[in-house]
Tab-separated table of C-alpha atoms and ligand atoms in Angstrom:
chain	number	residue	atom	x	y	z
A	119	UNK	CA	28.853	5.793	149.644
A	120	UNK	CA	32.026	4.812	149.406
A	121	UNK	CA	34.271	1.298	148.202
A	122	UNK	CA	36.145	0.478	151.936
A	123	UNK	CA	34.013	-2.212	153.033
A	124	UNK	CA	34.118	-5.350	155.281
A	125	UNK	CA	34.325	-8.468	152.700
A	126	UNK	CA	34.832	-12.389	154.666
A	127	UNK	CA	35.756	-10.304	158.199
A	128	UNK	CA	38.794	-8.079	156.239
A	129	UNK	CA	38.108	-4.178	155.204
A	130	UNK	CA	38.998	-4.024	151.483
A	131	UNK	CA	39.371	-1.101	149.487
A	132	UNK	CA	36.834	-2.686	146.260
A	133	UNK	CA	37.890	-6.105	145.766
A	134	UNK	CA	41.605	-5.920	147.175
A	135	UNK	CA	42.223	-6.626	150.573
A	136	UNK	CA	43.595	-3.700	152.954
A	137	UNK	CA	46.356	-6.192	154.505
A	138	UNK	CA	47.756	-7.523	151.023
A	139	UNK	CA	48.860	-4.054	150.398
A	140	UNK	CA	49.824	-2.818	153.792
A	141	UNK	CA	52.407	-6.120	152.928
A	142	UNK	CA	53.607	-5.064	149.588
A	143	UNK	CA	53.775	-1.504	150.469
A	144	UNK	CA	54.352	-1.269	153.947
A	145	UNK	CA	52.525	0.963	156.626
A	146	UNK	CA	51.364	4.126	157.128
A	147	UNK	CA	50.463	4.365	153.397
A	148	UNK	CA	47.002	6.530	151.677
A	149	UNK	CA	44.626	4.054	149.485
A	150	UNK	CA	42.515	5.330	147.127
A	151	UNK	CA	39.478	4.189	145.823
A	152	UNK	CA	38.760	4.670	141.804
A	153	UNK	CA	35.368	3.134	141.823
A	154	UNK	CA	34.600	5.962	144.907
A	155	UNK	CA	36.352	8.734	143.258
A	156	UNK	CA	34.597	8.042	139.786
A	157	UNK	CA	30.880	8.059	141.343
A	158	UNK	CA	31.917	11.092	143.683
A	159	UNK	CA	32.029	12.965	140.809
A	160	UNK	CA	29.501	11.540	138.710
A	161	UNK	CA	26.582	12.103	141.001
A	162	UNK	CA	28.105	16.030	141.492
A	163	UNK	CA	28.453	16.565	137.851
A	164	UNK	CA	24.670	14.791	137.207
A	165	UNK	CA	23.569	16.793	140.015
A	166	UNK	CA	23.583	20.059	137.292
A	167	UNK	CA	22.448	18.005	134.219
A	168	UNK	CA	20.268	20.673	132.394
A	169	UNK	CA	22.356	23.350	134.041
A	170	UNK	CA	25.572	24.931	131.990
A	171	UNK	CA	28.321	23.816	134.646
A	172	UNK	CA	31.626	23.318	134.494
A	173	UNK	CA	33.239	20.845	137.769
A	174	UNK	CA	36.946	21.993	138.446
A	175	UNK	CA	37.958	20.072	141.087
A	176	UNK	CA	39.726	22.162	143.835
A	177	UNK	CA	43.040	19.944	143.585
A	178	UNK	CA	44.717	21.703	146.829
A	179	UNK	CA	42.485	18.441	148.299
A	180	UNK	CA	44.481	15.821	146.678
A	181	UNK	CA	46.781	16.781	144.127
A	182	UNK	CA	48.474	13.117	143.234
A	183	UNK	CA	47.728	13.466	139.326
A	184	UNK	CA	46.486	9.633	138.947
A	185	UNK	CA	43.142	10.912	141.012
A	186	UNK	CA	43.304	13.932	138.765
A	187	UNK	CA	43.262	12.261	135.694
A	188	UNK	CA	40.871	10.008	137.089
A	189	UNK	CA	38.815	12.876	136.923
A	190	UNK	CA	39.977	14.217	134.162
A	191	UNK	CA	39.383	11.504	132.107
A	192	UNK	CA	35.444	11.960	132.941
A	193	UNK	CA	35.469	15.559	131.604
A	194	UNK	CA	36.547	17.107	134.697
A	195	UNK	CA	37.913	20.647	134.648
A	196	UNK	CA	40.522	21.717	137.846
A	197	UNK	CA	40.680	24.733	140.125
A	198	UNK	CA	44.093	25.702	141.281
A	199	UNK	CA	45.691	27.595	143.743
A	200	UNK	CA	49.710	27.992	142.413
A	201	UNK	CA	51.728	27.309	139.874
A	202	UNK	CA	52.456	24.250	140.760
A	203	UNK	CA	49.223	22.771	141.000
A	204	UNK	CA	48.571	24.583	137.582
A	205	UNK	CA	51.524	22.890	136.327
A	206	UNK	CA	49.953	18.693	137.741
A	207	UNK	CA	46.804	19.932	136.239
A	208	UNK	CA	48.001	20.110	133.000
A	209	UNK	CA	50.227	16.939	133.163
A	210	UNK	CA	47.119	14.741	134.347
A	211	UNK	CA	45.687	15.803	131.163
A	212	UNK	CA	42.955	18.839	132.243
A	213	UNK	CA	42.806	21.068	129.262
A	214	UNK	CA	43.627	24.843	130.300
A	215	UNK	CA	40.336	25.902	128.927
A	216	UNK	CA	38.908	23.861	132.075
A	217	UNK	CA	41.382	25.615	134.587
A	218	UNK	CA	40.538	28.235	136.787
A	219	UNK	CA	43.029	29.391	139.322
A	220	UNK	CA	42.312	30.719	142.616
A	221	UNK	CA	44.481	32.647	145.346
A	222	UNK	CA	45.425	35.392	147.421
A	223	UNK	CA	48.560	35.631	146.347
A	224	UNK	CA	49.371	35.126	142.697
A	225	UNK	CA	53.139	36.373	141.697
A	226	UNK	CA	54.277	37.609	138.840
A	227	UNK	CA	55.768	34.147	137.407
A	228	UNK	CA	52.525	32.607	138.260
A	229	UNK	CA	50.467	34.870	136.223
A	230	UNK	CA	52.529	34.765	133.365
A	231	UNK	CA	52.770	31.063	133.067
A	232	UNK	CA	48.895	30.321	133.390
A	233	UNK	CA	48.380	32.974	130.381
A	234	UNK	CA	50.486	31.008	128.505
A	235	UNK	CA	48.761	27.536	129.305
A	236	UNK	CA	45.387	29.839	128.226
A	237	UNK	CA	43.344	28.892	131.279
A	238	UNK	CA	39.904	29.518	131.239
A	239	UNK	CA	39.691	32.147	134.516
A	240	UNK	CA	41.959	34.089	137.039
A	241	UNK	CA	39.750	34.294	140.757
A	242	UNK	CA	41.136	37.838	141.477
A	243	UNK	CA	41.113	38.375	145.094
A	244	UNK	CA	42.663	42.167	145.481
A	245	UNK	CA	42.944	45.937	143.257
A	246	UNK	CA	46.582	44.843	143.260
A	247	UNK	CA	46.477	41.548	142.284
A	248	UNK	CA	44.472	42.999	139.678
A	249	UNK	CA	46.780	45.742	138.507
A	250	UNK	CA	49.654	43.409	138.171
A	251	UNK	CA	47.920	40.807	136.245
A	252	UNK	CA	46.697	43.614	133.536
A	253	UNK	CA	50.518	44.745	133.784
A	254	UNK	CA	51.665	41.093	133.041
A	255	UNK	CA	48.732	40.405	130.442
A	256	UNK	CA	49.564	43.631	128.413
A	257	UNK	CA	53.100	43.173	128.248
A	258	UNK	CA	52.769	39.637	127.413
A	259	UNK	CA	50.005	40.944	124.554
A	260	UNK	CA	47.379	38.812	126.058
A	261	UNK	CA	43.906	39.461	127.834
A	262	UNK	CA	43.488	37.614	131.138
A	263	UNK	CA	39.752	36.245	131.828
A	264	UNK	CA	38.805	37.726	134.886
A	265	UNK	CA	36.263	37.418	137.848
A	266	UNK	CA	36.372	38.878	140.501
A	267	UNK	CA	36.189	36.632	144.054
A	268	UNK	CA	33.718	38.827	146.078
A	269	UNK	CA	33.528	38.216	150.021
A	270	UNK	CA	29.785	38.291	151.118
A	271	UNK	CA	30.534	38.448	154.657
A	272	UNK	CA	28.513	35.636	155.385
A	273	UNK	CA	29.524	33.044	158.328
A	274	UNK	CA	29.625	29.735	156.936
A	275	UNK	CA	29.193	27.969	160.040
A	276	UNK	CA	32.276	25.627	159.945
A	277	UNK	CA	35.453	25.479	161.699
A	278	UNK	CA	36.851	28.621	162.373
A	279	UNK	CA	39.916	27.898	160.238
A	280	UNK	CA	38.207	26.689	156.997
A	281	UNK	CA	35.844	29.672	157.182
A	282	UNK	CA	36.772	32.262	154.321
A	283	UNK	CA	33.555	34.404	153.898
A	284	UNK	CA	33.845	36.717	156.561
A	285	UNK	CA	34.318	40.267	155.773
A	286	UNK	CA	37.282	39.959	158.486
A	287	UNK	CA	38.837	37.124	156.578
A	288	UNK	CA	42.162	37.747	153.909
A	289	UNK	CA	39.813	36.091	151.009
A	290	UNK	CA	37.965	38.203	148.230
A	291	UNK	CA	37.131	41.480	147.726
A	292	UNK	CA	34.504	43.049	150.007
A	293	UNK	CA	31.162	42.927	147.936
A	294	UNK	CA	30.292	46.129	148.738
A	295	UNK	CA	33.496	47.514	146.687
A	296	UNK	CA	32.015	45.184	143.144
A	297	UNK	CA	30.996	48.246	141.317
A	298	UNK	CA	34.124	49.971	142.053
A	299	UNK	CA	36.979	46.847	141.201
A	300	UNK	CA	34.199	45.765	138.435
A	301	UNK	CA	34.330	49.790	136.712
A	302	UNK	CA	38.542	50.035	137.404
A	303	UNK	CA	38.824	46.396	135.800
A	304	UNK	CA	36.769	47.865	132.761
A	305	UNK	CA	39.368	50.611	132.094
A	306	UNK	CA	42.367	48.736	132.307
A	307	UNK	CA	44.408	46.987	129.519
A	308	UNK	CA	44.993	43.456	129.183
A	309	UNK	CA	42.097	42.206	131.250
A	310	UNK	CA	38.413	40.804	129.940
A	311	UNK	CA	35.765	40.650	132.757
A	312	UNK	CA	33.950	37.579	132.726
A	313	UNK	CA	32.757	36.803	135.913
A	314	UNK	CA	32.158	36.993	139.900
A	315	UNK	CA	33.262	34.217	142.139
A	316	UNK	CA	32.515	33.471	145.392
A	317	UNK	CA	33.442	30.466	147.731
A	318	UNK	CA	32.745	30.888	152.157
A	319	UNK	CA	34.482	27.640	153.608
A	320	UNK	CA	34.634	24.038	153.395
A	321	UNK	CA	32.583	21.536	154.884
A	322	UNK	CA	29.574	22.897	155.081
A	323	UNK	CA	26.901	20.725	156.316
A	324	UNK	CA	24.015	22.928	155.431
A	325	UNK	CA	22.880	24.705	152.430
A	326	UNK	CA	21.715	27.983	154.394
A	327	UNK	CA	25.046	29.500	154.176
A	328	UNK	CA	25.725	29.032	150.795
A	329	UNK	CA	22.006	30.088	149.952
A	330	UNK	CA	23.013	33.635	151.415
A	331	UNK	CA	26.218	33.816	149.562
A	332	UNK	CA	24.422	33.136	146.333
A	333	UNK	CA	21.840	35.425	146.465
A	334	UNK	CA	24.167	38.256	147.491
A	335	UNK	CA	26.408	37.536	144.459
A	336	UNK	CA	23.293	37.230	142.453
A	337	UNK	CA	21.775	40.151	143.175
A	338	UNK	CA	24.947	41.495	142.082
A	339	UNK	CA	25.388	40.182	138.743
A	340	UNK	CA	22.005	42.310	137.980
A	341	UNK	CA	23.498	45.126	139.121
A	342	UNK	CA	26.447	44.623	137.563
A	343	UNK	CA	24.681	44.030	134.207
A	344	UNK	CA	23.292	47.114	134.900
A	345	UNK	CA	26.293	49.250	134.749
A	346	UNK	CA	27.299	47.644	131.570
A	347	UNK	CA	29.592	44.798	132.492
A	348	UNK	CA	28.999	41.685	130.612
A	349	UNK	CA	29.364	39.089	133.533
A	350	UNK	CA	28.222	35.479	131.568
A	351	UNK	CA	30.050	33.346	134.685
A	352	UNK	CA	29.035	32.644	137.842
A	353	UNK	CA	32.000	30.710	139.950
A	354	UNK	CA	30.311	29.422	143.322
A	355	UNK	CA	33.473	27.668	144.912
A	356	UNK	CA	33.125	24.489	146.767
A	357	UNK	CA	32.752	23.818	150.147
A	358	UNK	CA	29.989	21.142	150.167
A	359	UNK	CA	30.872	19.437	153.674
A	360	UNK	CA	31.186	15.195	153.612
A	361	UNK	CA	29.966	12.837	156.884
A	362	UNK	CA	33.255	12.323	158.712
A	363	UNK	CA	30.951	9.895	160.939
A	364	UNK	CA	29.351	6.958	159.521
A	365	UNK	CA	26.679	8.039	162.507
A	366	UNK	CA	26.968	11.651	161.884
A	367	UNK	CA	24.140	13.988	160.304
A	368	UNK	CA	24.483	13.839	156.752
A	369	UNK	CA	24.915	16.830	154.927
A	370	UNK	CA	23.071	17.967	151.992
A	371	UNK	CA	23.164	15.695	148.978
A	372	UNK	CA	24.518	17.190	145.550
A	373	UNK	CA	21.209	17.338	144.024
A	374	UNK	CA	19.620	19.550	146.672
A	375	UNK	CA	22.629	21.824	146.547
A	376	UNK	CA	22.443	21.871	142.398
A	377	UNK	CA	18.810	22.575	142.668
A	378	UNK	CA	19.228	25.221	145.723
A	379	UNK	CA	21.728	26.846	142.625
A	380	UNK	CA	19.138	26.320	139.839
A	381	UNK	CA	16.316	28.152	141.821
A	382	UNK	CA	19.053	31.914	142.805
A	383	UNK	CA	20.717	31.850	139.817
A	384	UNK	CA	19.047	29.811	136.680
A	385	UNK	CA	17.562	33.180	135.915
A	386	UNK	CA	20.888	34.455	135.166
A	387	UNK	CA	22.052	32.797	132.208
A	388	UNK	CA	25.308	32.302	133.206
A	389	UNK	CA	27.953	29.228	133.277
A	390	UNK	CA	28.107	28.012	136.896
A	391	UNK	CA	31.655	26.996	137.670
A	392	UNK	CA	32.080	24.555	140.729
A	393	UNK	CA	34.777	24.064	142.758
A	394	UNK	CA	34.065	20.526	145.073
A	395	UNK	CA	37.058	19.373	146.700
A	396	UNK	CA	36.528	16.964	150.024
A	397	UNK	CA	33.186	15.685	148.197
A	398	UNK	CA	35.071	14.061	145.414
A	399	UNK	CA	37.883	12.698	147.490
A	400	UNK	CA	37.054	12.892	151.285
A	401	UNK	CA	35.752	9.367	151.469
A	402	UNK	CA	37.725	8.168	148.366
A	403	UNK	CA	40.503	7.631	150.460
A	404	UNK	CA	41.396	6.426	153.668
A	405	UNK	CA	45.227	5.766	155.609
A	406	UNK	CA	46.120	2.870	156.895
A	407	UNK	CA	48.479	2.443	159.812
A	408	UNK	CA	49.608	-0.191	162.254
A	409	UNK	CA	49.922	-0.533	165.932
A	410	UNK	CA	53.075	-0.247	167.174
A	411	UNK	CA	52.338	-0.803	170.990
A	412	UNK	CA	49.714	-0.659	173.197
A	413	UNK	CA	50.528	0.882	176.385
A	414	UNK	CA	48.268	1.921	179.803
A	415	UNK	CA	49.192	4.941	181.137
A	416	UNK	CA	47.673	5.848	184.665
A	417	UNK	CA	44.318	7.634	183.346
A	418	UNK	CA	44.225	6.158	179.782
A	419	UNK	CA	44.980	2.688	177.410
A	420	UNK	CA	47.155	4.447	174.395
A	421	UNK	CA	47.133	2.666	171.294
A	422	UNK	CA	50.051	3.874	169.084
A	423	UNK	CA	50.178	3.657	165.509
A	424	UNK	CA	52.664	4.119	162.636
A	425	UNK	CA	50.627	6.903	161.289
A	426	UNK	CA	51.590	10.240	162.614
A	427	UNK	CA	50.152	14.013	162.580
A	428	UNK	CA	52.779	14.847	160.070
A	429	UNK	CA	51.080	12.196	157.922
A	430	UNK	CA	47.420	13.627	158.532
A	431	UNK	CA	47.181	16.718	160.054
A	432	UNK	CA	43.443	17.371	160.494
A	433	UNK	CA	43.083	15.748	164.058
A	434	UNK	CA	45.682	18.059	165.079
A	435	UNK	CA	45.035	21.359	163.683
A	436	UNK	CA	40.945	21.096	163.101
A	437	UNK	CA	39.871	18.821	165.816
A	438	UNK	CA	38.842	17.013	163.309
A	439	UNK	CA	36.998	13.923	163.963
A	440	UNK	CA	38.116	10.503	161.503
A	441	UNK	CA	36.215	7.257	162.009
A	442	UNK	CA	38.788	4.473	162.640
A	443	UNK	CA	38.170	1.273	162.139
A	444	UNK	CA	40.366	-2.023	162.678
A	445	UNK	CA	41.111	-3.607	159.525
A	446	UNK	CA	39.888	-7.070	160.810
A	447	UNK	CA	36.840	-6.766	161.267
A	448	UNK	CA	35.898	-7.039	165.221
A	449	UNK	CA	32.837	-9.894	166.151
A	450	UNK	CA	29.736	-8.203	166.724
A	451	UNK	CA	29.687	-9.038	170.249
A	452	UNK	CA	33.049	-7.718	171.257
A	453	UNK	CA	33.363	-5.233	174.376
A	454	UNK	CA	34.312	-1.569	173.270
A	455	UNK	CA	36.298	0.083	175.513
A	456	UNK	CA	37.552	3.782	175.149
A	457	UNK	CA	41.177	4.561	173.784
A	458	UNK	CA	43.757	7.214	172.887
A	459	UNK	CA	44.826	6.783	169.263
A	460	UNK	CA	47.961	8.788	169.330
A	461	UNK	CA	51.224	8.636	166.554
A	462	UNK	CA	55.011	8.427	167.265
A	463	UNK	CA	55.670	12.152	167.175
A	464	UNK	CA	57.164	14.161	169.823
A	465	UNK	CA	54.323	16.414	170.302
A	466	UNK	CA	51.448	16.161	172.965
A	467	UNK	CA	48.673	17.245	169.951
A	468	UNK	CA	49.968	13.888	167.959
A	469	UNK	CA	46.292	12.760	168.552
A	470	UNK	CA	44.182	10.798	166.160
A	471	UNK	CA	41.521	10.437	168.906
A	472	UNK	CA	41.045	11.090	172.333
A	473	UNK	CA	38.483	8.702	174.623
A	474	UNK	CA	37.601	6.528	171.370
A	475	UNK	CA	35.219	3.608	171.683
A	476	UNK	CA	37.630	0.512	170.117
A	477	UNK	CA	37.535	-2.823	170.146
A	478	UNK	CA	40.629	-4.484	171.454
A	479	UNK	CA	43.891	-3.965	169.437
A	480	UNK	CA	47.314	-5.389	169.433
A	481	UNK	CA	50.662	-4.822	168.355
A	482	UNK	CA	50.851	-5.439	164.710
A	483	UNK	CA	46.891	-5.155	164.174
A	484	UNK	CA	45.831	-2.318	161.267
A	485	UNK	CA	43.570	0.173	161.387
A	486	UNK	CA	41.979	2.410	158.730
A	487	UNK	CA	41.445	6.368	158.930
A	488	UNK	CA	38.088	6.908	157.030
A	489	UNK	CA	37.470	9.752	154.700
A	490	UNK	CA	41.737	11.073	154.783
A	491	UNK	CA	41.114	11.288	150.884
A	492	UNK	CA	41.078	15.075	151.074
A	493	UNK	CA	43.755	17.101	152.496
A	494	UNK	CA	45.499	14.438	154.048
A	495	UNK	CA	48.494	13.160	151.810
A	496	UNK	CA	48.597	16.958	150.422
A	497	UNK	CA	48.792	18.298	154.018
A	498	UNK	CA	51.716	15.362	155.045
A	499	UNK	CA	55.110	16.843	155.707
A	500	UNK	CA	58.620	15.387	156.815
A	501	UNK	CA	58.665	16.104	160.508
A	502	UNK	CA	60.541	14.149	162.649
A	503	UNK	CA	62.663	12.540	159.708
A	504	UNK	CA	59.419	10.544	158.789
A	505	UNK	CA	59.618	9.582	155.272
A	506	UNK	CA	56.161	11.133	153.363
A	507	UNK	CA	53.514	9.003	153.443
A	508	UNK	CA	53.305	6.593	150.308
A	509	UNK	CA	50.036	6.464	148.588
A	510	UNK	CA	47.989	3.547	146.398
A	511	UNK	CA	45.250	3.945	144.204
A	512	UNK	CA	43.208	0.759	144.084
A	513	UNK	CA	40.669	-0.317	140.690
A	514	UNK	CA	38.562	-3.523	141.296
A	515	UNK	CA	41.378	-5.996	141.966
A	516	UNK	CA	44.191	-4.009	141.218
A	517	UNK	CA	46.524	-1.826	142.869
A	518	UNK	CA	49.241	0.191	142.189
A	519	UNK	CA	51.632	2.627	144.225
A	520	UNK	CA	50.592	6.083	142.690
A	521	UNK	CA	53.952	8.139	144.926
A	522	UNK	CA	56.608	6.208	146.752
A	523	UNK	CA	57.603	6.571	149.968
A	524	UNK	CA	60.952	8.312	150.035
A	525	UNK	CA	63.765	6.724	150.880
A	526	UNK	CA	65.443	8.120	154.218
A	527	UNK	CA	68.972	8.573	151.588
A	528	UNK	CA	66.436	10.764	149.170
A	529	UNK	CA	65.411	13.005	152.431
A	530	UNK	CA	68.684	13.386	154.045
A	531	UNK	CA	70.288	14.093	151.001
A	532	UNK	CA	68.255	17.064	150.406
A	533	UNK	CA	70.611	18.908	152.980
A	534	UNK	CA	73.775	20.378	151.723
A	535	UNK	CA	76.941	20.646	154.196
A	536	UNK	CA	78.302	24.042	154.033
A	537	UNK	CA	82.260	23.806	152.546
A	538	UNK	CA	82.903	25.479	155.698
A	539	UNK	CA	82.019	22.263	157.737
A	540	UNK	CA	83.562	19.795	155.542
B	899	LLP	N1	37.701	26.689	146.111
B	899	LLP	C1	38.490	27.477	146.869
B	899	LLP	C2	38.784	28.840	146.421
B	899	LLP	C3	39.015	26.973	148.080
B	899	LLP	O1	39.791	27.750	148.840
B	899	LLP	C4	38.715	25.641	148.467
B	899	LLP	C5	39.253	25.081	149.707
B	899	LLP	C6	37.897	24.863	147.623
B	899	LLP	C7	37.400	25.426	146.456
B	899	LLP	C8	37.531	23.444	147.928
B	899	LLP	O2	36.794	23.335	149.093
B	899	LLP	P1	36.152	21.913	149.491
B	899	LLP	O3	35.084	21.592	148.462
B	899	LLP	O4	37.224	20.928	149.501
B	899	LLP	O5	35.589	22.161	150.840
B	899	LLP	N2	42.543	21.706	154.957
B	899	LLP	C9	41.169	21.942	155.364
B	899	LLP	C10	40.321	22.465	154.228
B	899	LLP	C11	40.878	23.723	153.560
B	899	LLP	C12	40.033	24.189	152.421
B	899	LLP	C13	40.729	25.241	151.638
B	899	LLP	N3	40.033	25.723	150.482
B	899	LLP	C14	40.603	20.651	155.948
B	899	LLP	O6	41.312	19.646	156.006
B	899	LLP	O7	39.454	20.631	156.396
């Protein structure tokens, strides 16, 4: 459920009307619903009442820090994937101790500053990464809190490109190598094993998947055990897939998924860490663009908008389906008739939607992108000279501009003339 709803014919993001802040703000522009963001994350973090969880909300999906501390503010913890992110975590106001950071990749610099912040886990993903963090730990004099992110080679059944549980994918550490990372972490300095983590992909829409993952890493923490390690944390990832379609099959709710958890791993004893990105801010946001012009080429009616694939990538690079909707409501009655929604940019894959059913639009007219909370502002870039995309967080009747849109002075003065073509 989510706060963008029709109110007297006019989409409104809770009580504020779409078009009053397209006005004030001007268009393409993200809007961001508290009310939405707030009960995303309630009825996750309910979902494991009874259960000892800790929610860090994979950031990398939206990493403005007023939804953070949003989130923050209701106990929230944060899972990170650089030192930046680490670095908005902390300034919205998560505690370290409710920090786990995540990542192939992890330098040096990285490592060093999230010891000093005291976070609660590192996700190692490689033997390397693992001898350089007990390197940096030791000569810092500190003990990093480790678990290890096992792969379970188990196909996630989502888009190819958001799949990460495959043994032939870069993430984790196979699972059948645990015993042998788990026994060399043991031995070396500077290092305190504390857990296994797993996560397979995002936007899963069913539980099977994850139900296989689970068990595998379950059946590991026994063995584990066994050996003498004293795993006590059980990091499951996110991945829990949101309706892009108002139409579309729904996937599982939070509560089956909590109780699918209760029933592999209550047994266990351990914390269960959660990572939920697109469920807490998929639908919590949406973009809002105009129509520039509406033209007919010979086999299809293009309606161009403001918005651009630079602004929200996912059509482009997933094939990702968005609901659009016209922020005037259309009658009831009205004819649909099929549509390109394409952007400015000078690329053929600028497509928001290919063949879509619309009602009539005109120059001027908005429309709204449903469910670009996640990975949309956070995947925006420059291209083109297109100034990033500003974005708004809304609370009942009030809004407020939560990052500017650049000006074009700020972006072209980012370049620096060489002397030698003064
Ligand atoms: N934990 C880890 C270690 C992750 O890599 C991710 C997402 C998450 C948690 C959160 O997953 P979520 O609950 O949001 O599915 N840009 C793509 C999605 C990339 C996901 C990357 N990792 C998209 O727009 O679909």
């Amino acid at each position: 459920m989510d706060h963008f709803q029709y109110k007297n014919g006019e989409l409104h993001a809770e009580d504020v009307p779409i078009s009053e802040i397209a006005a004030a703000v001007g268009t393409p522009f993200y809007c961001y619903s508290t009310a939405t963001l707030e009960r995303h994350y309630k009825v996750f973090a309910e979902a494991f009442t009874g259960q000892n969880a800790l929610v860090c909300y994979a950031v990398k999906a939206n990493t403005n820090q007023a939804v953070i501390r949003t989130l923050a503010r209701l106990g929230c913890g944060a899972d990170v994937v650089s030192q930046g992110e680490l670095r908005r975590a902390l300034a919205a106001g998560v505690p370290a101790e409710k920090i786990v950071y995540s990542g192939v990749a992890k330098t040096e610099e990285e490592m060093a500053f999230a010891l000093t912040s005291g976070i609660h886990q590192f996700n190692v993903e490689s033997e390397a990464e693992l001898e350089q963090l007990s390197r940096v730990a030791s000569d810092m004099g500190k003990v990093a809190p480790v678990a290890f992110r096992l792969n379970p080679d188990v196909d996630a059944k989502t888009h190819e490109k958001i799949a990460t549980g495959k043994a032939e994918n870069k993430f984790g550490i196979s699972w059948k190598k645990a015993q042998d990372v788990y026994a060399q972490a043991a031995a070396l300095p500077g290092i305190e094993v504390v857990g296994v983590d797993v996560h397979i992909g995002s936007q899963l829409t069913e539980l099977g998947p994850f139900m296989a993952a689970f068990e595998r890493v379950a059946g590991l923490v026994k063995e584990l055990r066994a050996a003498g390690h004293n795993i006590r944390r059980l990091d499951l990832g996110g991945g829990l897939g949101v309706p892009y379609m108002r139409t579309n099959a729904v996937p599982p709710h939070p509560v089956e998924y909590a109780q699918m958890i209760k029933a592999v791993t209550g047994d266990l004893g351990c914390q269960i860490i959660l990572e939920p990105g697109r469920l807490i801010v998929g639908n919590a946001g949406v973009m809002i663009s105009k129509v520039v012009y509406v033209k007919d080429g010979e086999k299809n009616r293009f309606v161009i908008i403001d918005g651009a694939m630079n602004d929200l990538l996912r059509p482009s690079l997933y094939d990702a389906w968005h609901d659009i909707l016209p922020v005037r409501e259309a009658s009831a009655d009205v004819a649909l008739n099929p549509v390109d929604i394409v952007g400015p940019v000078c690329e053929t894959g600028d497509v928001f939607a290919k063949g879509r059913e619309m009602p009539p639009l005109k120059m001027g007219d908005l429309v709204s992108l449903m469910t670009a909370g996640a990975y949309g502002a956070v995947m925006a870039s420059t291209y083109n000279t297109r100034p990033l995309v500003p974005e708004v967080l809304v609370k009942n009747d009030q809004f407020q501009v939560i990052r500017q849109r650049p000006s074009y002075e700020d972006m072209i003065g980012l370049d620096i003339i060489p002397e030698w073509l003064d």
